[in-house]
Short mmCIF file of C-alpha atoms (C1' of nucleotides) in Angstrom, two decimals:
data_model
loop_
_atom_site.label_atom_id
_atom_site.label_comp_id
_atom_site.label_asym_id
_atom_site.label_seq_id
_atom_site.Cartn_x
_atom_site.Cartn_y
_atom_site.Cartn_z
CA MET A 96 -29.72 43.52 -26.03
CA LYS A 97 -32.56 41.00 -25.83
CA LYS A 98 -31.80 37.50 -24.73
CA GLY A 99 -34.01 34.59 -25.65
CA GLY A 100 -37.01 34.07 -23.48
CA GLY A 101 -37.90 37.71 -23.13
CA ASN A 102 -35.38 38.40 -20.42
CA ILE A 103 -33.40 41.56 -20.68
CA THR A 104 -29.88 40.97 -19.59
CA THR A 105 -28.13 44.17 -18.77
CA LEU A 106 -24.52 44.71 -19.61
CA LYS A 107 -23.71 44.55 -15.93
CA GLU A 108 -25.39 41.18 -15.59
CA ARG A 109 -23.57 39.89 -18.63
CA ILE A 110 -20.27 40.82 -17.05
CA LEU A 111 -21.25 39.17 -13.81
CA ASN A 112 -22.43 35.96 -15.44
CA SER A 113 -19.31 35.77 -17.59
CA ALA A 114 -17.12 36.35 -14.58
CA VAL A 115 -18.85 33.65 -12.56
CA GLU A 116 -18.32 31.13 -15.34
CA LEU A 117 -14.68 32.03 -15.76
CA PHE A 118 -13.82 32.34 -12.06
CA TYR A 119 -15.45 28.97 -11.47
CA LYS A 120 -13.57 27.31 -14.27
CA LYS A 121 -10.13 28.90 -14.06
CA GLY A 122 -10.03 30.82 -10.80
CA PHE A 123 -10.14 34.50 -9.99
CA GLU A 124 -6.43 35.27 -10.41
CA ALA A 125 -6.04 33.30 -13.63
CA THR A 126 -8.97 35.09 -15.25
CA GLY A 127 -8.13 38.42 -16.82
CA VAL A 128 -10.48 41.34 -17.28
CA ARG A 129 -9.99 41.16 -21.06
CA GLU A 130 -11.29 37.62 -21.07
CA ILE A 131 -14.35 38.54 -19.03
CA ALA A 132 -15.02 41.55 -21.24
CA LYS A 133 -14.71 39.50 -24.39
CA LYS A 134 -17.08 36.85 -23.12
CA ALA A 135 -19.58 39.52 -22.10
CA ASN A 136 -19.05 41.38 -25.35
CA VAL A 137 -18.16 44.69 -23.69
CA SER A 138 -15.13 46.85 -23.25
CA THR A 139 -12.87 46.16 -20.27
CA SER A 140 -13.42 49.58 -18.76
CA MET A 141 -17.02 48.57 -18.11
CA ILE A 142 -15.79 46.32 -15.38
CA ASN A 143 -14.33 49.24 -13.53
CA TYR A 144 -17.29 51.42 -14.31
CA HIS A 145 -19.90 48.95 -12.98
CA PHE A 146 -17.98 47.10 -10.31
CA GLY A 147 -15.23 49.51 -9.34
CA SER A 148 -12.52 46.95 -9.92
CA LYS A 149 -11.96 43.33 -10.77
CA LYS A 150 -12.26 42.51 -7.08
CA GLY A 151 -15.53 44.42 -7.00
CA ILE A 152 -17.01 41.58 -9.03
CA LEU A 153 -16.17 39.19 -6.21
CA LYS A 154 -17.86 41.44 -3.74
CA GLU A 155 -21.00 41.54 -5.83
CA ILE A 156 -20.92 37.76 -6.23
CA MET A 157 -20.80 37.41 -2.47
CA GLU A 158 -23.65 39.79 -1.89
CA ILE A 159 -25.85 38.02 -4.39
CA PHE A 160 -24.90 34.57 -3.08
CA PHE A 161 -25.52 35.30 0.56
CA SER A 162 -28.71 37.13 -0.20
CA GLN A 163 -30.01 34.06 -1.98
CA MET A 164 -28.78 31.70 0.69
CA ASN A 165 -30.50 33.80 3.30
CA GLU A 166 -33.73 33.49 1.40
CA PHE A 167 -33.52 29.78 0.78
CA LEU A 168 -32.42 28.83 4.25
CA ASP A 169 -34.83 31.08 6.06
CA ASN A 170 -37.77 29.02 4.92
CA GLU A 171 -36.59 26.10 6.89
CA HIS A 172 -36.75 27.55 10.30
CA ILE A 173 -39.95 25.80 11.05
CA GLU A 174 -40.26 24.91 14.67
CA GLU A 175 -39.58 21.23 14.54
CA LYS A 176 -39.18 19.80 17.95
CA ASP A 177 -37.30 16.77 16.76
CA LEU A 178 -33.60 17.13 16.03
CA GLU A 179 -33.66 14.55 13.29
CA HIS A 180 -36.41 16.28 11.41
CA ARG A 181 -34.82 19.64 11.84
CA LEU A 182 -31.53 18.36 10.52
CA ARG A 183 -33.13 16.60 7.58
CA ALA A 184 -34.98 19.74 6.62
CA ALA A 185 -31.85 21.82 7.02
CA ILE A 186 -29.75 19.47 4.94
CA LYS A 187 -32.35 19.34 2.24
CA SER A 188 -32.65 23.08 1.92
CA LEU A 189 -28.91 23.59 2.12
CA VAL A 190 -28.23 21.10 -0.65
CA PHE A 191 -30.96 22.67 -2.73
CA ALA A 192 -29.62 26.17 -2.18
CA LEU A 193 -25.99 25.25 -2.80
CA ARG A 194 -26.87 23.38 -5.92
CA LYS A 195 -28.61 26.45 -7.27
CA ASN A 196 -25.57 28.58 -6.60
CA GLU A 197 -22.79 26.07 -6.74
CA LYS A 198 -20.49 28.13 -8.92
CA MET A 199 -20.73 31.15 -6.69
CA PHE A 200 -20.26 28.92 -3.66
CA LYS A 201 -17.05 27.46 -4.92
CA ILE A 202 -15.71 30.85 -5.96
CA ILE A 203 -16.47 32.28 -2.53
CA MET A 204 -14.95 29.38 -0.65
CA ILE A 205 -11.67 29.10 -2.50
CA GLN A 206 -11.10 32.08 -4.76
CA ILE A 207 -11.24 35.02 -2.41
CA PRO A 208 -7.79 36.63 -2.20
CA GLU A 209 -6.73 36.12 1.41
CA ASP A 210 -4.93 39.44 1.57
CA ASP A 211 -8.12 41.38 0.95
CA LYS A 212 -9.38 41.79 4.47
CA GLU A 213 -12.68 43.31 3.47
CA LEU A 214 -13.64 40.39 1.28
CA VAL A 215 -12.31 37.84 3.75
CA ASN A 216 -14.29 39.34 6.61
CA LEU A 217 -17.39 39.63 4.51
CA ARG A 218 -17.15 35.94 3.76
CA VAL A 219 -16.62 34.93 7.37
CA GLU A 220 -19.41 37.05 8.75
CA ASN A 221 -21.92 35.91 6.20
CA LEU A 222 -20.97 32.24 6.44
CA LYS A 223 -21.35 32.53 10.19
CA LYS A 224 -24.59 34.43 10.12
CA ILE A 225 -26.38 32.79 7.26
CA ILE A 226 -25.13 29.25 6.85
CA PHE A 227 -23.40 28.09 9.99
CA LYS A 228 -25.74 29.67 12.46
CA LYS A 229 -28.77 28.36 10.67
CA VAL A 230 -27.61 24.91 9.78
CA PHE A 231 -24.53 23.77 11.58
CA MET A 232 -24.61 25.40 14.95
CA ASN A 233 -28.15 26.12 16.03
CA GLU A 234 -29.11 22.52 15.52
CA PHE A 235 -26.73 21.33 18.17
CA LYS A 236 -27.66 23.68 20.97
CA GLY A 237 -28.74 22.23 24.26
CA PHE A 238 -26.74 19.05 24.32
CA ASP A 239 -23.95 17.83 26.48
CA SER A 240 -20.94 20.03 26.95
CA ASP A 241 -18.74 16.99 26.42
CA ILE A 242 -19.65 16.88 22.81
CA ARG A 243 -17.01 18.05 20.41
CA TYR A 244 -18.99 20.61 18.49
CA ASP A 245 -15.76 21.58 16.72
CA ILE A 246 -15.86 18.16 15.07
CA ILE A 247 -19.49 17.22 14.84
CA GLY A 248 -20.67 20.35 13.05
CA PRO A 249 -17.86 20.54 10.52
CA ALA A 250 -18.24 16.82 9.83
CA LEU A 251 -21.66 17.51 8.39
CA SER A 252 -20.70 20.75 6.72
CA GLY A 253 -17.65 19.01 5.31
CA MET A 254 -19.68 16.24 3.74
CA ILE A 255 -21.89 18.69 1.95
CA PHE A 256 -19.44 21.45 1.15
CA SER A 257 -16.88 19.07 -0.25
CA HIS A 258 -19.47 17.62 -2.55
CA PHE A 259 -19.79 20.98 -4.25
CA LEU A 260 -16.16 22.07 -3.93
CA LEU A 261 -14.89 18.86 -5.52
CA LYS A 262 -17.80 18.29 -7.84
CA ASP A 263 -15.68 18.45 -10.99
CA LEU A 264 -13.01 16.20 -9.59
CA ILE A 265 -14.94 13.35 -8.00
CA PRO A 266 -16.51 12.07 -11.22
CA GLN A 267 -13.05 11.70 -12.70
CA ILE A 268 -12.15 9.40 -9.84
CA THR A 269 -15.31 7.48 -9.10
CA GLY A 270 -17.20 7.79 -12.36
CA ALA A 271 -20.21 9.23 -10.53
CA THR A 272 -22.66 11.48 -12.32
CA PHE A 273 -24.69 14.10 -10.51
CA ASP A 274 -27.99 14.37 -12.32
CA ASP A 275 -31.45 15.23 -11.04
CA ASN A 276 -31.98 11.64 -9.92
CA PHE A 277 -28.90 11.86 -7.82
CA TYR A 278 -30.12 14.95 -6.02
CA GLU A 279 -33.48 13.36 -5.39
CA ILE A 280 -31.90 10.98 -2.95
CA TYR A 281 -28.69 12.70 -1.93
CA PRO A 282 -29.95 14.84 0.97
CA ASP A 283 -31.70 11.99 2.79
CA TYR A 284 -28.88 9.57 2.08
CA ILE A 285 -26.39 12.00 3.56
CA ALA A 286 -28.69 12.60 6.49
CA ASP A 287 -28.95 8.86 7.09
CA ILE A 288 -25.21 8.45 7.06
CA TYR A 289 -24.76 11.40 9.31
CA LEU A 290 -27.47 10.56 11.80
CA TYR A 291 -27.29 6.80 11.93
CA GLY A 292 -23.94 5.92 10.45
CA ALA A 293 -22.63 4.21 7.41
CA LEU A 294 -22.79 0.78 9.04
CA LYS A 295 -26.54 0.95 9.01
CA LYS A 296 -26.30 1.09 5.24
CA LEU A 297 -23.66 -1.52 4.80
CA ILE A 298 -24.76 -4.21 7.22
CA MET B 202 23.93 27.41 3.29
CA LYS B 203 23.50 25.59 6.60
CA LYS B 204 20.15 25.58 8.28
CA GLY B 205 19.79 25.00 11.97
CA GLY B 206 19.92 21.42 13.13
CA GLY B 207 22.65 20.32 10.78
CA ASN B 208 20.42 19.94 7.78
CA ILE B 209 21.73 21.17 4.49
CA THR B 210 18.96 22.77 2.54
CA THR B 211 19.78 22.99 -1.11
CA LEU B 212 18.79 25.95 -3.19
CA LYS B 213 16.26 23.79 -4.97
CA GLU B 214 14.67 22.78 -1.68
CA ARG B 215 14.54 26.38 -0.56
CA ILE B 216 12.64 27.29 -3.69
CA LEU B 217 10.26 24.43 -3.20
CA ASN B 218 9.59 25.21 0.46
CA SER B 219 9.08 28.88 -0.30
CA ALA B 220 6.72 28.05 -3.13
CA VAL B 221 4.68 25.69 -0.96
CA GLU B 222 4.24 28.38 1.68
CA LEU B 223 3.24 31.01 -0.83
CA PHE B 224 1.01 28.81 -2.99
CA TYR B 225 -0.77 27.65 0.16
CA LYS B 226 -1.27 31.16 1.43
CA LYS B 227 -2.03 33.11 -1.71
CA GLY B 228 -2.61 30.56 -4.45
CA PHE B 229 -0.54 29.51 -7.41
CA GLU B 230 -1.65 32.21 -9.86
CA ALA B 231 -1.38 35.05 -7.37
CA THR B 232 2.17 34.11 -6.44
CA GLY B 233 4.85 35.46 -8.76
CA VAL B 234 8.23 33.92 -9.39
CA ARG B 235 9.95 37.06 -8.09
CA GLU B 236 8.23 36.59 -4.75
CA ILE B 237 9.26 32.95 -4.52
CA ALA B 238 12.83 33.81 -5.50
CA LYS B 239 13.02 36.58 -2.94
CA LYS B 240 11.73 34.35 -0.18
CA ALA B 241 14.21 31.64 -1.15
CA ASN B 242 17.00 34.18 -1.53
CA VAL B 243 17.85 33.18 -5.10
CA SER B 244 17.53 34.62 -8.55
CA THR B 245 14.31 34.00 -10.46
CA SER B 246 16.04 32.12 -13.26
CA MET B 247 16.87 29.38 -10.76
CA ILE B 248 13.22 28.44 -10.86
CA ASN B 249 13.44 27.72 -14.56
CA TYR B 250 16.80 26.07 -14.19
CA HIS B 251 15.73 23.63 -11.46
CA PHE B 252 12.04 23.15 -12.20
CA GLY B 253 11.74 23.96 -15.88
CA SER B 254 9.00 26.49 -15.29
CA LYS B 255 6.76 27.89 -12.61
CA LYS B 256 4.32 25.07 -13.27
CA GLY B 257 7.19 22.62 -12.89
CA ILE B 258 7.12 23.45 -9.19
CA LEU B 259 3.55 22.20 -9.00
CA LYS B 260 4.56 19.00 -10.70
CA GLU B 261 7.34 18.44 -8.21
CA ILE B 262 4.99 19.20 -5.31
CA MET B 263 2.63 16.54 -6.59
CA GLU B 264 5.33 13.96 -6.98
CA ILE B 265 6.62 14.53 -3.49
CA PHE B 266 3.13 14.57 -2.00
CA PHE B 267 1.93 11.38 -3.62
CA SER B 268 5.17 9.63 -2.90
CA GLN B 269 4.75 10.40 0.78
CA MET B 270 1.07 9.50 0.80
CA ASN B 271 1.93 6.19 -0.83
CA GLU B 272 4.40 5.50 1.93
CA PHE B 273 2.15 6.50 4.82
CA LEU B 274 -0.95 4.76 3.53
CA ASP B 275 0.76 1.57 2.49
CA ASN B 276 1.51 0.68 6.07
CA GLU B 277 -2.15 0.34 6.83
CA HIS B 278 -2.95 -2.49 4.52
CA ILE B 279 -2.89 -4.95 7.30
CA GLU B 280 -5.32 -7.74 6.71
CA GLU B 281 -8.07 -6.77 9.05
CA LYS B 282 -11.12 -8.91 8.58
CA ASP B 283 -13.42 -6.44 10.23
CA LEU B 284 -14.64 -3.48 8.20
CA GLU B 285 -14.80 -1.22 11.21
CA HIS B 286 -11.24 -1.86 12.19
CA ARG B 287 -10.03 -1.46 8.67
CA LEU B 288 -11.81 1.83 8.31
CA ARG B 289 -10.57 3.13 11.62
CA ALA B 290 -7.02 2.27 10.72
CA ALA B 291 -7.41 3.83 7.30
CA ILE B 292 -8.91 7.03 8.67
CA LYS B 293 -6.20 7.31 11.27
CA SER B 294 -3.39 6.95 8.80
CA LEU B 295 -5.04 9.22 6.28
CA VAL B 296 -5.53 12.01 8.81
CA PHE B 297 -1.96 11.55 9.99
CA ALA B 298 -0.61 11.65 6.44
CA LEU B 299 -2.70 14.61 5.35
CA ARG B 300 -1.81 16.55 8.44
CA LYS B 301 1.86 16.06 7.66
CA ASN B 302 1.39 17.38 4.14
CA GLU B 303 -1.62 19.59 4.51
CA LYS B 304 -0.19 22.51 2.58
CA MET B 305 0.70 20.40 -0.39
CA PHE B 306 -2.67 18.67 -0.18
CA LYS B 307 -4.56 21.91 -0.40
CA ILE B 308 -2.40 23.20 -3.22
CA ILE B 309 -2.95 20.01 -5.19
CA MET B 310 -6.68 19.96 -4.64
CA ILE B 311 -7.49 23.54 -5.50
CA GLN B 312 -4.53 25.26 -7.13
CA ILE B 313 -3.79 23.12 -10.14
CA PRO B 314 -4.58 25.07 -13.33
CA GLU B 315 -7.44 23.16 -14.92
CA ASP B 316 -6.21 23.91 -18.44
CA ASP B 317 -2.97 22.03 -17.86
CA LYS B 318 -3.99 18.55 -18.84
CA GLU B 319 -0.78 16.92 -17.74
CA LEU B 320 -1.03 18.21 -14.20
CA VAL B 321 -4.76 17.55 -14.01
CA ASN B 322 -4.34 13.96 -15.15
CA LEU B 323 -1.42 13.41 -12.84
CA ARG B 324 -3.62 14.53 -9.94
CA VAL B 325 -6.55 12.33 -10.90
CA GLU B 326 -4.49 9.23 -11.47
CA ASN B 327 -2.58 9.56 -8.25
CA LEU B 328 -5.63 10.40 -6.17
CA LYS B 329 -7.32 7.34 -7.63
CA LYS B 330 -4.36 5.03 -7.22
CA ILE B 331 -2.99 6.14 -3.91
CA ILE B 332 -5.77 7.64 -1.83
CA PHE B 333 -9.14 6.57 -3.13
CA LYS B 334 -8.25 3.04 -3.97
CA LYS B 335 -6.61 2.49 -0.65
CA VAL B 336 -9.02 4.29 1.61
CA PHE B 337 -12.33 5.13 0.04
CA MET B 338 -13.04 2.40 -2.43
CA ASN B 339 -11.38 -0.84 -1.44
CA GLU B 340 -13.02 -0.69 1.95
CA PHE B 341 -16.47 -0.95 0.46
CA LYS B 342 -15.99 -3.90 -1.83
CA GLY B 343 -18.23 -6.88 -1.45
CA PHE B 344 -21.38 -5.24 -0.21
CA ASP B 345 -24.80 -4.84 -1.71
CA SER B 346 -25.09 -3.41 -5.17
CA ASP B 347 -27.94 -1.23 -3.90
CA ILE B 348 -25.55 0.84 -1.91
CA ARG B 349 -24.79 4.24 -3.29
CA TYR B 350 -21.02 4.09 -3.39
CA ASP B 351 -21.05 7.41 -5.18
CA ILE B 352 -22.36 8.93 -1.97
CA ILE B 353 -21.02 6.78 0.82
CA GLY B 354 -17.34 6.96 -0.15
CA PRO B 355 -17.24 10.70 -0.85
CA ALA B 356 -19.16 11.35 2.37
CA LEU B 357 -16.18 10.07 4.32
CA SER B 358 -13.58 11.59 2.05
CA GLY B 359 -15.51 14.85 2.19
CA MET B 360 -15.48 14.95 5.98
CA ILE B 361 -11.75 14.57 6.09
CA PHE B 362 -10.70 16.48 3.00
CA SER B 363 -12.81 19.47 3.89
CA HIS B 364 -11.19 19.61 7.28
CA PHE B 365 -7.86 20.28 5.64
CA LEU B 366 -9.15 22.35 2.73
CA LEU B 367 -11.04 24.72 5.00
CA LYS B 368 -8.70 24.56 7.93
CA ASP B 369 -7.92 28.26 7.89
CA LEU B 370 -11.54 29.23 7.53
CA ILE B 371 -13.34 27.07 10.08
CA PRO B 372 -11.58 28.55 13.13
CA GLN B 373 -12.78 31.99 12.09
CA ILE B 374 -16.33 30.74 12.17
CA THR B 375 -16.44 28.29 15.04
CA GLY B 376 -13.47 29.41 17.12
CA ALA B 377 -12.03 25.89 17.01
CA THR B 378 -8.32 25.33 17.41
CA PHE B 379 -6.53 22.37 15.87
CA ASP B 380 -3.69 21.50 18.20
CA ASP B 381 -2.10 18.17 18.97
CA ASN B 382 -4.82 17.34 21.48
CA PHE B 383 -7.39 17.83 18.79
CA TYR B 384 -5.69 15.37 16.49
CA GLU B 385 -5.38 12.84 19.26
CA ILE B 386 -9.12 12.31 19.20
CA TYR B 387 -10.17 13.51 15.77
CA PRO B 388 -9.71 10.30 13.73
CA ASP B 389 -11.71 8.12 16.11
CA TYR B 390 -14.38 10.75 16.61
CA ILE B 391 -14.82 11.06 12.87
CA ALA B 392 -14.85 7.30 12.55
CA ASP B 393 -17.54 7.09 15.24
CA ILE B 394 -19.71 9.64 13.50
CA TYR B 395 -19.21 7.96 10.18
CA LEU B 396 -19.76 4.42 11.32
CA TYR B 397 -22.43 4.84 13.96
CA GLY B 398 -23.88 8.26 13.31
CA ALA B 399 -24.00 11.57 15.05
CA LEU B 400 -27.10 10.63 17.04
CA LYS B 401 -25.06 8.14 18.99
CA LYS B 402 -23.01 11.08 20.22
CA LEU B 403 -25.86 13.44 20.87
CA ILE B 404 -28.42 11.20 22.51
"C1'" DC C 95 -35.29 70.49 -28.95
"C1'" DC C 96 -31.48 71.55 -26.07
"C1'" DT C 97 -28.76 70.58 -22.11
"C1'" DT C 98 -27.06 67.62 -18.75
"C1'" DT C 99 -25.95 63.18 -17.09
"C1'" DT C 100 -24.78 58.56 -17.68
"C1'" DT C 101 -22.87 54.94 -20.18
"C1'" DT C 102 -19.70 53.02 -23.32
"C1'" DC C 103 -15.76 52.79 -26.08
"C1'" DA C 104 -10.78 52.22 -27.63
"C1'" DA C 105 -6.40 53.64 -26.58
"C1'" DA C 106 -2.99 54.31 -23.41
"C1'" DC C 107 -0.67 53.96 -18.99
"C1'" DG C 108 2.60 52.05 -15.62
"C1'" DA C 109 3.43 47.85 -13.51
"C1'" DA C 110 4.06 43.07 -13.34
"C1'" DC C 111 4.38 38.62 -15.54
"C1'" DG C 112 7.27 34.09 -16.71
"C1'" DT C 113 11.04 33.06 -19.43
"C1'" DT C 114 15.45 33.62 -21.92
"C1'" DC C 115 20.14 35.00 -22.36
"C1'" DG C 116 25.08 35.72 -21.88
"C1'" DA C 117 28.49 36.31 -18.41
"C1'" DT C 118 30.39 34.73 -14.23
"C1'" DT C 119 31.14 31.56 -10.57
"C1'" DT C 120 31.45 27.08 -8.73
"C1'" DA C 121 32.07 22.25 -8.99
"C1'" DA C 122 33.59 18.16 -11.24
"C1'" DT C 123 36.68 15.72 -14.24
"C1'" DT C 124 40.97 14.63 -16.51
"C1'" DA D 131 46.69 22.65 -12.92
"C1'" DA D 132 43.82 22.91 -16.87
"C1'" DT D 133 39.61 21.87 -18.93
"C1'" DT D 134 34.87 20.88 -18.95
"C1'" DA D 135 30.38 20.86 -17.01
"C1'" DA D 136 26.99 22.59 -13.96
"C1'" DA D 137 25.02 26.15 -11.28
"C1'" DT D 138 23.98 30.95 -10.50
"C1'" DC D 139 23.41 35.63 -11.47
"C1'" DG D 140 21.26 40.15 -13.17
"C1'" DA D 141 19.49 42.22 -17.13
"C1'" DA D 142 16.51 42.06 -20.77
"C1'" DC D 143 12.73 40.33 -23.50
"C1'" DG D 144 7.96 40.18 -25.19
"C1'" DT D 145 3.62 39.68 -23.24
"C1'" DT D 146 -0.06 40.49 -20.17
"C1'" DC D 147 -2.01 42.72 -16.26
"C1'" DG D 148 -5.80 45.99 -14.02
"C1'" DT D 149 -6.82 50.63 -14.25
"C1'" DT D 150 -7.28 55.34 -16.15
"C1'" DT D 151 -8.41 58.67 -19.65
"C1'" DG D 152 -10.76 61.56 -23.00
"C1'" DA D 153 -13.95 61.24 -26.68
"C1'" DA D 154 -18.21 59.64 -28.39
"C1'" DA D 155 -22.72 57.69 -27.88
"C1'" DA D 156 -26.88 57.01 -25.46
"C1'" DA D 157 -30.16 58.17 -22.07
"C1'" DA D 158 -32.47 61.27 -19.04
"C1'" DG D 159 -34.37 65.66 -17.72
"C1'" DG D 160 -36.34 70.30 -18.41
#
DNA sequence: CCTTTTTTCAAACGAACGTTCGATTTAATT
DNA sequence: AATTAAATCGAACGTTCGTTTGAAAAAAGG
């Protein structure tokens, strides 16, 4: 029952970790409970016992993910007067937080069964409350009403989200590698592009 | 057998259209062949007869999609000298093309089973050859080697791809609606943000 | 130590899965 | 018109699915 490093990993955690790996790699629907149970070295009925159902794992993943995002993103609500600094700080913490939980993020964004209204609503409400409100909407308050907030906010969220959603695909196309060095510069580079434009970099 | 407007829709096309709708809405794995067959008003064995297998539908979807993308994007290789104009034209045609095939695009990007090497490779090669080479990589040739192409290209692709990948989710969060008016201005707005930065819009 | 509660197991359940099969129907060819 | 080829069907196949069940094991409580 002991795992290296002195940490005790409960059977429930083992199921959860195994599920995250498998859902990330193959998708929720394509992953069977027998496969999760085998990877976690438990019997399949433990999934129902601890999570209520296969879908219950998704619910738990979401609760853990949004709880952690709430924690990471809350730290950044320092009262910066300057939009640029606020945005840079927000981007930095968001990239940091998503990187820490990138498997859960991807699962939540694209593996939630759309016919499960409870899970779908849970996702929307938490995305709204924890990520969008803090990073992509509050930052743009108080500007002109002519501004297309429906484009300008999602443009930034799209840059960042897509990085994590397509993170396994992009290296196959561009040959990029995403190591620690990469993430040292990524947030500010993205912020530069977003705030000042790509031409500033190119010309 | 006749469908309104004089078009003859073959049984094979009916299967394909039904599959696209269902794969888009529920995902590939969560959609069963019986459901596709019922929606197309055929017997399930027709899927195997015409497509070889359930996965054969995905292959056909990819072939159709990339064939159409190749057609739409090819028209934009006019010899513009100016980077800005080239990028604007490329963004415009890409948004137009993706909008026309947005269901197939989403299916291809997130519903291909990762353990099917043939389909995965087919996706990578065609994305590379038809979309990235034409829009996100050729446009940046000839600039400084200091430039992080691994960030600057995917930043633009991410803005646009994520729009279509998350198109059902974003309206639930921001209340945005994506009608024809929206798409009238979207490409140039995105190009503005990308080329000159969001600050230009806000300040 | 005994009793109760909780956890865990393996087997079983009923349903659903994608594919195959042989018969029939339709279309094409001679 | 007869024959051949292609398309279509419904039933069946073997496998897999998520969940339930009762027994056993482990943990907790008095």
